[in-house]
Coordinates of C-alpha atoms in Angstrom, one line a residue:
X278 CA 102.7 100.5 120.2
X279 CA 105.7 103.0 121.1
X280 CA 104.2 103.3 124.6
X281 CA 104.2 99.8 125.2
X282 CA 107.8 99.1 123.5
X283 CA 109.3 102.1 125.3
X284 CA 107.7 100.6 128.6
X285 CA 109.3 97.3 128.4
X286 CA 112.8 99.4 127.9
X287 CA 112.5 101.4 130.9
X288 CA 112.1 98.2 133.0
X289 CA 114.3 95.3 131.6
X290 CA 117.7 95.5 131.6
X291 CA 118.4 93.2 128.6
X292 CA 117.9 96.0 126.5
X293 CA 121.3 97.4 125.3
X294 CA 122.1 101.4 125.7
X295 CA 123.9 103.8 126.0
X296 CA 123.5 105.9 129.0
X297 CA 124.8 109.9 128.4
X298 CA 126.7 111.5 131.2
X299 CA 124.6 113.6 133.2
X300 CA 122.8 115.0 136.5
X301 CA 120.0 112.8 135.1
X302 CA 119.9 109.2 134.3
X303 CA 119.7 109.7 130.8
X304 CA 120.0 107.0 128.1
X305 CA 119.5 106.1 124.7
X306 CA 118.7 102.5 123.3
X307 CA 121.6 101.5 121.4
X308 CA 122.4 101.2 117.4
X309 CA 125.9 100.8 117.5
X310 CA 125.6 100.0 113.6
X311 CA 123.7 103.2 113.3
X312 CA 120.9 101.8 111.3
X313 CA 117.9 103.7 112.2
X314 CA 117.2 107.6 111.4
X315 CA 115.9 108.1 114.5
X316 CA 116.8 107.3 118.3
X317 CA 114.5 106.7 121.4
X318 CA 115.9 108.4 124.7
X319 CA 114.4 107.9 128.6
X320 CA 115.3 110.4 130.4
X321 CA 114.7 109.2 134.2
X322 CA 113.2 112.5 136.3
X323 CA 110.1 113.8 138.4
X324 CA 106.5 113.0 137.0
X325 CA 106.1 117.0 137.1
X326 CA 109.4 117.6 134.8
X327 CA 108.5 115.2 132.6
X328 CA 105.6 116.5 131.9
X329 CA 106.5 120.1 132.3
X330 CA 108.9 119.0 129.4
X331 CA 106.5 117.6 127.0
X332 CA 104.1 120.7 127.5
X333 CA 106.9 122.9 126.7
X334 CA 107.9 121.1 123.7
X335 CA 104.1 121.2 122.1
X336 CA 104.1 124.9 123.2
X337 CA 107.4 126.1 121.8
X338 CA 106.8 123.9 119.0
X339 CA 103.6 125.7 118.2
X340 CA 105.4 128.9 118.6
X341 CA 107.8 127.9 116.0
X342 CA 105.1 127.2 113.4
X343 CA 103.6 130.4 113.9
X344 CA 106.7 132.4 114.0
X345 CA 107.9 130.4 110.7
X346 CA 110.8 129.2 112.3
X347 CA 113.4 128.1 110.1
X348 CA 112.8 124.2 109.1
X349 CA 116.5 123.3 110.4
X350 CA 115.0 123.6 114.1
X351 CA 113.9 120.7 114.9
X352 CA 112.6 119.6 118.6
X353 CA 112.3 115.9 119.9
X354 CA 109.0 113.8 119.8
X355 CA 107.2 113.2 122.7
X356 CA 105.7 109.5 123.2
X357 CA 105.1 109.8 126.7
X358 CA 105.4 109.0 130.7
X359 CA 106.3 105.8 131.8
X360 CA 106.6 104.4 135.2
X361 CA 110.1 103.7 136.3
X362 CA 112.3 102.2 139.1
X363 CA 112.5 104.2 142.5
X364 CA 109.3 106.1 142.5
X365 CA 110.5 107.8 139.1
X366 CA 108.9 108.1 135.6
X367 CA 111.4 108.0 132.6
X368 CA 110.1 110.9 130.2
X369 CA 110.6 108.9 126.8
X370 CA 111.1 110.6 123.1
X371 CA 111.7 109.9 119.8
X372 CA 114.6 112.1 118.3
X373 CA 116.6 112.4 115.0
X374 CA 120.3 110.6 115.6
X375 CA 123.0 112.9 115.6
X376 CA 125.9 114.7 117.0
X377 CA 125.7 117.0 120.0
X378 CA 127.3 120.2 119.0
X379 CA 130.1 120.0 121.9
X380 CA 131.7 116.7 120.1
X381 CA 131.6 118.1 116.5
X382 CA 133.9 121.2 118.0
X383 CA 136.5 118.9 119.8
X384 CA 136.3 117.2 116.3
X385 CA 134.3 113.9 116.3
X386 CA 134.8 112.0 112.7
X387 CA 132.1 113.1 111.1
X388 CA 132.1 116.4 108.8
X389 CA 128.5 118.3 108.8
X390 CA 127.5 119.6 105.1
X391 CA 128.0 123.0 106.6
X392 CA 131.0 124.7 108.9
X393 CA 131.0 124.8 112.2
X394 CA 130.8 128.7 112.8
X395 CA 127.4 128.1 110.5
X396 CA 125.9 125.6 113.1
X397 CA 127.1 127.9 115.8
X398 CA 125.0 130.6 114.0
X399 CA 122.1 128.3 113.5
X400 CA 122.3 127.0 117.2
X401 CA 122.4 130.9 118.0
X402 CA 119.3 131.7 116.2
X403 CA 117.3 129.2 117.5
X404 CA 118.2 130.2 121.4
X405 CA 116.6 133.4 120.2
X406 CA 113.4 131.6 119.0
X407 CA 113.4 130.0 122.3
X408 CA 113.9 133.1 124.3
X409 CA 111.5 135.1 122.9
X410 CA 108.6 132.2 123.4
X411 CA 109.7 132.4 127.1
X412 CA 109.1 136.1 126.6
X413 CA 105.7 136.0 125.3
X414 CA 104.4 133.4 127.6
X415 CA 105.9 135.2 131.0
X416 CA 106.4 138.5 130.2
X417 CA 108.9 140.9 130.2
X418 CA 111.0 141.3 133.6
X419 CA 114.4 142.7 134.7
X420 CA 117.5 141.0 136.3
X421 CA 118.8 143.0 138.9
X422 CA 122.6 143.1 140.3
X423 CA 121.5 140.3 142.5
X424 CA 120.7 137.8 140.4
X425 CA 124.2 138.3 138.4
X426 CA 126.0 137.9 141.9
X427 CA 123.9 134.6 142.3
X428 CA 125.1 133.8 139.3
X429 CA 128.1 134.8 140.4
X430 CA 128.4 132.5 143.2
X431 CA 127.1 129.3 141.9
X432 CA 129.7 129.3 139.4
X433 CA 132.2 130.0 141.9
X434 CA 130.7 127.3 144.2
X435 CA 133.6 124.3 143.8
X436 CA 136.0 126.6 144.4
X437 CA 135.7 126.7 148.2
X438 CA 135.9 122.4 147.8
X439 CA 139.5 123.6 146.1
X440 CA 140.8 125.4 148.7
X441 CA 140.4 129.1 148.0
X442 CA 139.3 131.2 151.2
X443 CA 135.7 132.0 151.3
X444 CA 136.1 135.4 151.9
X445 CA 138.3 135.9 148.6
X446 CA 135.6 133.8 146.5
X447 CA 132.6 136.2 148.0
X448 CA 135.2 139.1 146.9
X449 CA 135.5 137.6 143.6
X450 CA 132.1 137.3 143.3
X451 CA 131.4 140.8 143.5
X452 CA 134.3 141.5 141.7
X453 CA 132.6 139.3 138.6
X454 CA 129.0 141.3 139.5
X455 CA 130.5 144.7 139.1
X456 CA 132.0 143.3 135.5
X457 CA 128.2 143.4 134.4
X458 CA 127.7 146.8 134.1
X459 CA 123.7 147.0 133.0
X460 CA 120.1 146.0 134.1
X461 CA 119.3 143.3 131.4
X462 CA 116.1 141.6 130.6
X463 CA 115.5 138.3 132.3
X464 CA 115.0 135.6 129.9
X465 CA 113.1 131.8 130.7
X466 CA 116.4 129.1 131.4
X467 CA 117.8 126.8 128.0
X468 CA 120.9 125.8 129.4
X469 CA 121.9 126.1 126.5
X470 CA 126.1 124.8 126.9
X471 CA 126.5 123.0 123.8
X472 CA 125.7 119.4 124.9
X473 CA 122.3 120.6 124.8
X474 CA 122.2 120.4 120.9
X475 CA 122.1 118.0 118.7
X476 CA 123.2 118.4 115.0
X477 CA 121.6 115.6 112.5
X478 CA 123.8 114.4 108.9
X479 CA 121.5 117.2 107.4
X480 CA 122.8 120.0 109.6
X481 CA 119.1 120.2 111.3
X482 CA 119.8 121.8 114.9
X483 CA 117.3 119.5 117.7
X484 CA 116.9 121.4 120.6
X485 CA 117.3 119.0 123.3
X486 CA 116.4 119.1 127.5
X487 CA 113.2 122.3 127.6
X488 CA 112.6 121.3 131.3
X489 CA 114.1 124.2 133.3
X490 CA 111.6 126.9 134.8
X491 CA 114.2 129.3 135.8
X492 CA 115.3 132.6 134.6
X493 CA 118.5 134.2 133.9
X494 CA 120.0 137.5 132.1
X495 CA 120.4 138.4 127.9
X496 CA 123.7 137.5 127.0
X497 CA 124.5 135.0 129.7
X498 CA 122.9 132.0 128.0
X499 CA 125.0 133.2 124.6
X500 CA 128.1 133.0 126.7
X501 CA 127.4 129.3 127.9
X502 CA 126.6 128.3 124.3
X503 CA 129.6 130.2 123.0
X504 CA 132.8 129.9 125.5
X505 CA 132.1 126.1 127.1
X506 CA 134.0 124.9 124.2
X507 CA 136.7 126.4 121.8
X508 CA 134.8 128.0 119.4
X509 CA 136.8 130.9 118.8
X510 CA 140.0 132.0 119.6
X511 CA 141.5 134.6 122.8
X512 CA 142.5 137.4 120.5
X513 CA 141.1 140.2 118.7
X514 CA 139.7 138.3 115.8
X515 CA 138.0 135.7 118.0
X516 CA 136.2 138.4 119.8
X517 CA 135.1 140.3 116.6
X518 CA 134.1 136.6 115.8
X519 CA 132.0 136.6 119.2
X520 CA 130.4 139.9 118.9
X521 CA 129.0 139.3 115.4
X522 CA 127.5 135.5 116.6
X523 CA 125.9 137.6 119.5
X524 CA 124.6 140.1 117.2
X525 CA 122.6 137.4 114.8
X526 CA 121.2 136.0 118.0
X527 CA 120.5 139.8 119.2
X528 CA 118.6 140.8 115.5
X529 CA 117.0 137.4 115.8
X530 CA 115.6 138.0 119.4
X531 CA 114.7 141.8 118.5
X532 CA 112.7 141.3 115.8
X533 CA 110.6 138.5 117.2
X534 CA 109.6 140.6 120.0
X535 CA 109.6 144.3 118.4
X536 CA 112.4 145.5 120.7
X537 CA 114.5 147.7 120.4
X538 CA 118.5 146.2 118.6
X539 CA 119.8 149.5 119.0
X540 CA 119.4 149.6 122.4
X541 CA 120.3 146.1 123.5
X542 CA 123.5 146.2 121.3
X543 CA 125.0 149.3 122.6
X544 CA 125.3 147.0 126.1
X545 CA 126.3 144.0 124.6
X546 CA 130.3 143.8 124.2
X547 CA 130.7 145.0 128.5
X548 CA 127.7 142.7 129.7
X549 CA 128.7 139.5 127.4
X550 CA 132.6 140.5 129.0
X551 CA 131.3 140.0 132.2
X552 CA 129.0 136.8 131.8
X553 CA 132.0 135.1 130.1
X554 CA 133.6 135.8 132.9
X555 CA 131.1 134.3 135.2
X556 CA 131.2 130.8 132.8
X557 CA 135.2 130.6 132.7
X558 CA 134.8 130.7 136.5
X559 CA 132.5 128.0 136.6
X560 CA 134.4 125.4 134.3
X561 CA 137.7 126.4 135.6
X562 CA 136.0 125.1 138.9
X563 CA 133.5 122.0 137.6
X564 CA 136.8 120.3 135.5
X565 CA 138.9 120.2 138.5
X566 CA 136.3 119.0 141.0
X567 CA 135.6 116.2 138.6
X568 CA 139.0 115.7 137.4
X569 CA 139.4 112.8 139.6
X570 CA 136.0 110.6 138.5
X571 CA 136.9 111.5 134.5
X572 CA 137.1 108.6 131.9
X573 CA 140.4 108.5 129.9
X574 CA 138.5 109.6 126.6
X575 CA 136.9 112.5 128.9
X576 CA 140.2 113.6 130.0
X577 CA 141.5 114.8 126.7
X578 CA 138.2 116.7 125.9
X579 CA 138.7 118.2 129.8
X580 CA 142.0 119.3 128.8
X581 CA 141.0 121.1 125.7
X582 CA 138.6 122.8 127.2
X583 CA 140.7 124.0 130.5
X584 CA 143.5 125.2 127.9
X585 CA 140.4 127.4 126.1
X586 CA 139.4 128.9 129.8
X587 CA 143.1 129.8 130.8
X588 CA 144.1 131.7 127.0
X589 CA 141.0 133.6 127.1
X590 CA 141.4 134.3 130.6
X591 CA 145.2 135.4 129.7
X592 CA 144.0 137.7 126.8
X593 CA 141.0 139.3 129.2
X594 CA 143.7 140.1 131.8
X595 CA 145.8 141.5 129.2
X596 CA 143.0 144.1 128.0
X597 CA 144.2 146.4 130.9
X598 CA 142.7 148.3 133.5
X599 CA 140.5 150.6 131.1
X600 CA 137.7 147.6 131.3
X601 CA 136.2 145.5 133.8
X602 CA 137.6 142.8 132.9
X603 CA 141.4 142.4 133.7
X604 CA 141.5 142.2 137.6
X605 CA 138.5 139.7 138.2
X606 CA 140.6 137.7 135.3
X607 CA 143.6 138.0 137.1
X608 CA 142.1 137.2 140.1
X609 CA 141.1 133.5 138.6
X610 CA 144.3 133.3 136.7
X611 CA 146.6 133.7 140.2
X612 CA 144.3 131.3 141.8
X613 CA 144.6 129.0 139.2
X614 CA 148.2 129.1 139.1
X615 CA 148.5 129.1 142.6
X616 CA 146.2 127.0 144.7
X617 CA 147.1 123.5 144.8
X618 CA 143.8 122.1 144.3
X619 CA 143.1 124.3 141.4
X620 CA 146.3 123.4 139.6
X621 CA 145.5 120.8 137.1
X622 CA 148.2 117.5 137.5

């Protein structure tokens, strides 16, 4: 029965929704009353991602059982694959209705039973659930100095669209490479920026999107969920704030995989230094090549954010030359402050 409602969704347009801003055409049918505990989403994609998706969601949800996961981590429901318009499939699920973790730090009007910094700690612990099932079902490998400068460059990607000289962005890129100053493990792709999580009137933490089948370094994916929004503040405070969400995460991860938390923590304040540095880079970029296209209720949300990017930049620069980190933060600062495309109006 949900198959057959869930096809007649995907294909007539009668049905009222609301579709989510993303890569992805990605809706949910709408309950603008907000009558119903639960929501059904399509999510519009390849037949192989879809399912890719769903057998990721029955494998980490196994994972979870057997791992006693905590019962605040929750994961959407599968109902299935149905065809769609343009040779696509929409991937369709069922989902507790909630509030993605991004909106409930700009300040949405709803007040979860527990802080912020707690769901933040929750959402922390359960990337490290996730990353240690990528663990166990590929292995154990290393990221090298090239991925980081990959990563390096993709963030940096809009910024040649902006106007800064190639040459100084593949200088800056190394720059923002050498700011990493370890070989880390390589850990399976969340994407894990904090749109990616929903938070339920219960304070239950749904994982949402499990379709990437990439790889990237410890610590980078804790930056993404950590610095795309104003969490904390630039100061000394806000990064004692950082270092002990990292650590939870770090303990979490550790123990589920018998490594080593000694180890792994003794290279955590340089390399999360440098992978923040890496994801200021990126926004800086991605808010001012779609500043133009943004909706008037996005704008304010953009701003909020860009003023986050700059202050920590500032109070990065202003560490001095003992670290890594001041020159490739000046470096984005100047830019910034100079380019005309990279100037916000």
């Amino acid at each position: 029965r949900s198959r057959l409602g869930a096809r007649l969704a995907v294909n007539n347009r009668e049905f009222s929704r609301d579709e989510f801003g993303s890569r992805q055409l990605v809706y949910v049918l709408d309950d603008p009353h907000r009558l119903l505990k639960q929501s059904f989403v399509f999510k519009h994609t390849a037949t192989a991602n879809a399912y890719r998706e769903i057998e990721a969601i029955k494998s980490f949800g196994a994972f979870l059982d057997v791992s006693a996961g905590p019962t605040y981590f929750k994961l959407p429901d599968p109902i299935g694959v149905v065809p769609a318009a343009e040779g696509e499939v929409a991937y369709v699920m069922r989902r507790a209705r909630g509030w993605r973790l991004g909106d409930l730090t700009l300040g949405v009007p709803f007040v979860p039973p527990i802080p912020l910094l707690g769901l933040y700690g929750r959402t922390a612990r359960y990337l490290a659930y996730y990353h240690a099932w990528g663990v166990r079902g590929n292995g154990r490998a290393v990221c090298d100095k090239g991925a980081v400068y990959r990563l390096a460059q993709r963030a940096l990607g809009p910024w040649k669209s902006l106007g800064m000289n190639p040459e100084d962005i593949r200088s800056l890129a190394e720059e923002l490479t050498s700011a990493v100053p370890v070989t880390l493990p390589s850990l399976l792709k969340k994407d894990a920026h904090p749109e990616n999580w929903l938070v339920d009137s219960d304070a239950n933490i749904v994982m949402l999107d499990l379709e990437a089948n990439s790889f990237c370094p410890l610590f980078f994916e804790l930056s993404q969920l950590i610095e795309d929004y104003p969490v904390f503040l630039p100061d000394e405070d806000g990064w004692s704030g950082r270092m002990d969400l990292c650590r939870e995460y770090l303990r979490t991860l550790c123990e589920l995989l018998g490594w080593n938390f000694d180890e792994y923590e003794s290279r955590l304040p340089e390399a999360y230094a440098g992978f923040v540095l890496i994801r200021l880079a990126f926004g800086l970029g991605r808010i001012r090549a779609r500043a133009r296209w943004l909706t008037s209720s996005a704008v304010r949300a953009s701003n909020i954010r860009d003023e986050h990017y700059q202050g920590l930049l500032r109070w990065m620069k202003g560490k001095g030359t003992a670290n890594r980190w001041s020159r490739p933060a000046a470096r984005m600062l100047d830019a910034v402050e100079n380019l005309p495309q990279l100037r916000m109006s």
